[in-house]
């Protein structure tokens, strides 16, 4: 069966510090991978998605970047965090099938920038 | 630009009631529509996926319908239970993309 892991679960970082959040998927090959951010009281905002190794699409201009060094690994990074980067970061994967493309989410990382 | 709206934003009902959550979207050119559940501080759990060619999907006490032409989907929960308390999110995948656009959710509380 497929599983998705995210770490760390919680992170408190000072403004201006770097960031690296990691997401890995097990039990599937060549998934589409996604990074979302959920700010307090707001919906999910798609930040990045990837359809293959090294292929990254950015949805909104921001202080963050993403990389996909391996098929089932997706990394979210920042060189210098801003207060506005605080939020709940969710990674998701999907694989197109004849039955549609269900998205499956990881447990999330709660980031607080102080 | 696709926009997804969910009404109501919050709902509180007594246990045992049947209820309907609404989702509307502005562009009918969609590939999929998916309903999710999110418990506080947790990730999202997929409940039902409806392909654009389908009208409804059922899983246990849940039934989701899709009317693409009117840009609407409903999630019907039968015989609600306190364990159903969570935020329910709908998301649409625009045709020709790999993306999902999410609504802001309906926060449901089922009272024992």
PDB file of N, CA and C in Angstrom, chain A residues 33-37 44-51 55-66 74 76 103, chain B residues 1-2 92-94 96-102:
ATOM      1  N   UNK A  33       3.408  15.130  -7.632  1.00  0.00           N
ATOM      2  CA  UNK A  33       3.621  15.566  -6.254  1.00  0.00           C
ATOM      3  C   UNK A  33       3.253  17.030  -6.117  1.00  0.00           C
ATOM      4  N   UNK A  34       2.753  17.400  -4.940  1.00  0.00           N
ATOM      5  CA  UNK A  34       2.217  18.739  -4.705  1.00  0.00           C
ATOM      6  C   UNK A  34       2.651  19.251  -3.336  1.00  0.00           C
ATOM      7  N   UNK A  35       2.899  20.552  -3.253  1.00  0.00           N
ATOM      8  CA  UNK A  35       3.044  21.253  -1.976  1.00  0.00           C
ATOM      9  C   UNK A  35       1.925  22.284  -1.868  1.00  0.00           C
ATOM     10  N   UNK A  36       1.215  22.237  -0.730  1.00  0.00           N
ATOM     11  CA  UNK A  36       0.171  23.210  -0.418  1.00  0.00           C
ATOM     12  C   UNK A  36       0.523  23.911   0.888  1.00  0.00           C
ATOM     13  N   UNK A  37      -0.024  25.114   1.042  1.00  0.00           N
ATOM     14  CA  UNK A  37       0.055  25.802   2.328  1.00  0.00           C
ATOM     15  C   UNK A  37      -1.361  26.156   2.775  1.00  0.00           C
ATOM     16  N   UNK A  44      -6.687  25.855   1.284  1.00  0.00           N
ATOM     17  CA  UNK A  44      -5.399  25.358   0.815  1.00  0.00           C
ATOM     18  C   UNK A  44      -4.964  26.111  -0.432  1.00  0.00           C
ATOM     19  N   UNK A  45      -3.735  26.565  -0.419  1.00  0.00           N
ATOM     20  CA  UNK A  45      -3.161  27.245  -1.566  1.00  0.00           C
ATOM     21  C   UNK A  45      -2.094  26.354  -2.177  1.00  0.00           C
ATOM     22  N   UNK A  46      -2.228  26.039  -3.466  1.00  0.00           N
ATOM     23  CA  UNK A  46      -1.226  25.239  -4.152  1.00  0.00           C
ATOM     24  C   UNK A  46       0.017  26.084  -4.374  1.00  0.00           C
ATOM     25  N   UNK A  47       1.165  25.586  -3.906  1.00  0.00           N
ATOM     26  CA  UNK A  47       2.435  26.305  -4.055  1.00  0.00           C
ATOM     27  C   UNK A  47       3.223  25.774  -5.259  1.00  0.00           C
ATOM     28  N   UNK A  48       3.433  24.476  -5.296  1.00  0.00           N
ATOM     29  CA  UNK A  48       4.220  23.857  -6.361  1.00  0.00           C
ATOM     30  C   UNK A  48       3.619  22.497  -6.706  1.00  0.00           C
ATOM     31  N   UNK A  49       3.825  22.076  -7.956  1.00  0.00           N
ATOM     32  CA  UNK A  49       3.532  20.700  -8.297  1.00  0.00           C
ATOM     33  C   UNK A  49       4.596  20.194  -9.260  1.00  0.00           C
ATOM     34  N   UNK A  50       4.734  18.862  -9.287  1.00  0.00           N
ATOM     35  CA  UNK A  50       5.785  18.237 -10.093  1.00  0.00           C
ATOM     36  C   UNK A  50       5.234  16.970 -10.738  1.00  0.00           C
ATOM     37  N   UNK A  51       5.472  16.830 -12.034  1.00  0.00           N
ATOM     38  CA  UNK A  51       5.012  15.637 -12.747  1.00  0.00           C
ATOM     39  C   UNK A  51       6.165  14.679 -13.027  1.00  0.00           C
ATOM     40  N   UNK A  55      11.168  18.349 -12.590  1.00  0.00           N
ATOM     41  CA  UNK A  55      10.129  19.173 -13.215  1.00  0.00           C
ATOM     42  C   UNK A  55       9.276  19.812 -12.136  1.00  0.00           C
ATOM     43  N   UNK A  56       9.382  21.116 -12.004  1.00  0.00           N
ATOM     44  CA  UNK A  56       8.688  21.851 -10.952  1.00  0.00           C
ATOM     45  C   UNK A  56       7.890  22.985 -11.580  1.00  0.00           C
ATOM     46  N   UNK A  57       6.630  23.089 -11.206  1.00  0.00           N
ATOM     47  CA  UNK A  57       5.804  24.216 -11.633  1.00  0.00           C
ATOM     48  C   UNK A  57       5.420  25.014 -10.399  1.00  0.00           C
ATOM     49  N   UNK A  58       5.619  26.323 -10.482  1.00  0.00           N
ATOM     50  CA  UNK A  58       5.308  27.204  -9.365  1.00  0.00           C
ATOM     51  C   UNK A  58       3.986  27.907  -9.631  1.00  0.00           C
ATOM     52  N   UNK A  59       3.138  27.910  -8.631  1.00  0.00           N
ATOM     53  CA  UNK A  59       1.814  28.502  -8.814  1.00  0.00           C
ATOM     54  C   UNK A  59       1.748  29.964  -8.416  1.00  0.00           C
ATOM     55  N   UNK A  60       2.503  30.352  -7.423  1.00  0.00           N
ATOM     56  CA  UNK A  60       2.454  31.737  -6.961  1.00  0.00           C
ATOM     57  C   UNK A  60       3.872  32.226  -6.689  1.00  0.00           C
ATOM     58  N   UNK A  61       4.150  33.498  -7.013  1.00  0.00           N
ATOM     59  CA  UNK A  61       5.467  34.044  -6.680  1.00  0.00           C
ATOM     60  C   UNK A  61       5.610  34.157  -5.170  1.00  0.00           C
ATOM     61  N   UNK A  62       6.745  33.732  -4.672  1.00  0.00           N
ATOM     62  CA  UNK A  62       6.872  33.707  -3.236  1.00  0.00           C
ATOM     63  C   UNK A  62       8.327  33.518  -2.848  1.00  0.00           C
ATOM     64  N   UNK A  63       8.493  33.384  -1.548  1.00  0.00           N
ATOM     65  CA  UNK A  63       9.807  33.259  -0.939  1.00  0.00           C
ATOM     66  C   UNK A  63      10.277  31.805  -0.888  1.00  0.00           C
ATOM     67  N   UNK A  64       9.563  30.901  -1.516  1.00  0.00           N
ATOM     68  CA  UNK A  64       9.845  29.482  -1.385  1.00  0.00           C
ATOM     69  C   UNK A  64      10.255  28.886  -2.721  1.00  0.00           C
ATOM     70  N   UNK A  65      10.918  27.733  -2.666  1.00  0.00           N
ATOM     71  CA  UNK A  65      11.265  26.979  -3.865  1.00  0.00           C
ATOM     72  C   UNK A  65      11.047  25.505  -3.588  1.00  0.00           C
ATOM     73  N   UNK A  66      10.971  24.714  -4.628  1.00  0.00           N
ATOM     74  CA  UNK A  66      10.768  23.277  -4.481  1.00  0.00           C
ATOM     75  C   UNK A  66      11.733  22.542  -5.394  1.00  0.00           C
ATOM     76  N   UNK A  74      10.068  15.001  -2.528  1.00  0.00           N
ATOM     77  CA  UNK A  74       9.720  16.373  -2.884  1.00  0.00           C
ATOM     78  C   UNK A  74      10.144  17.255  -1.717  1.00  0.00           C
ATOM     79  N   UNK A  76      10.634  21.183  -0.053  1.00  0.00           N
ATOM     80  CA  UNK A  76      10.252  22.602  -0.048  1.00  0.00           C
ATOM     81  C   UNK A  76      11.311  23.369   0.725  1.00  0.00           C
ATOM     82  N   UNK A 103      -6.166  12.589  -5.000  1.00  0.00           N
ATOM     83  CA  UNK A 103      -5.019  13.135  -4.281  1.00  0.00           C
ATOM     84  C   UNK A 103      -4.991  12.570  -2.870  1.00  0.00           C
TER      85      UNK A 103
ATOM     86  N   UNK B   1     -10.616  32.213 -14.437  1.00  0.00           N
ATOM     87  CA  UNK B   1      -9.925  31.621 -13.295  1.00  0.00           C
ATOM     88  C   UNK B   1     -10.924  30.853 -12.443  1.00  0.00           C
ATOM     89  N   UNK B   2     -10.604  29.606 -12.167  1.00  0.00           N
ATOM     90  CA  UNK B   2     -11.517  28.752 -11.401  1.00  0.00           C
ATOM     91  C   UNK B   2     -11.556  29.187  -9.947  1.00  0.00           C
ATOM     92  N   UNK B  92     -11.635  20.983  -7.059  1.00  0.00           N
ATOM     93  CA  UNK B  92     -11.851  20.645  -8.462  1.00  0.00           C
ATOM     94  C   UNK B  92     -10.526  20.671  -9.201  1.00  0.00           C
ATOM     95  N   UNK B  93     -10.410  19.789 -10.159  1.00  0.00           N
ATOM     96  CA  UNK B  93      -9.228  19.737 -11.004  1.00  0.00           C
ATOM     97  C   UNK B  93      -9.613  20.256 -12.382  1.00  0.00           C
ATOM     98  N   UNK B  94      -9.162  21.441 -12.756  1.00  0.00           N
ATOM     99  CA  UNK B  94      -9.523  21.982 -14.074  1.00  0.00           C
ATOM    100  C   UNK B  94      -9.031  21.080 -15.197  1.00  0.00           C
ATOM    101  N   UNK B  96      -7.291  19.560 -18.290  1.00  0.00           N
ATOM    102  CA  UNK B  96      -6.000  19.839 -18.899  1.00  0.00           C
ATOM    103  C   UNK B  96      -4.909  20.234 -17.933  1.00  0.00           C
ATOM    104  N   UNK B  97      -5.179  20.130 -16.632  1.00  0.00           N
ATOM    105  CA  UNK B  97      -4.150  20.478 -15.647  1.00  0.00           C
ATOM    106  C   UNK B  97      -3.953  19.327 -14.668  1.00  0.00           C
ATOM    107  N   UNK B  98      -2.918  19.420 -13.886  1.00  0.00           N
ATOM    108  CA  UNK B  98      -2.679  18.454 -12.818  1.00  0.00           C
ATOM    109  C   UNK B  98      -3.038  19.038 -11.464  1.00  0.00           C
ATOM    110  N   UNK B  99      -3.643  20.208 -11.475  1.00  0.00           N
ATOM    111  CA  UNK B  99      -3.857  20.926 -10.232  1.00  0.00           C
ATOM    112  C   UNK B  99      -5.224  20.646  -9.633  1.00  0.00           C
ATOM    113  N   UNK B 100      -5.345  20.927  -8.349  1.00  0.00           N
ATOM    114  CA  UNK B 100      -6.629  20.955  -7.673  1.00  0.00           C
ATOM    115  C   UNK B 100      -6.799  22.344  -7.064  1.00  0.00           C
ATOM    116  N   UNK B 101      -7.999  22.905  -7.228  1.00  0.00           N
ATOM    117  CA  UNK B 101      -8.347  24.179  -6.609  1.00  0.00           C
ATOM    118  C   UNK B 101      -9.318  23.877  -5.475  1.00  0.00           C
ATOM    119  N   UNK B 102      -8.977  24.354  -4.277  1.00  0.00           N
ATOM    120  CA  UNK B 102      -9.750  24.008  -3.089  1.00  0.00           C
ATOM    121  C   UNK B 102     -10.702  25.115  -2.680  1.00  0.00           C
TER     122      UNK B 102
END
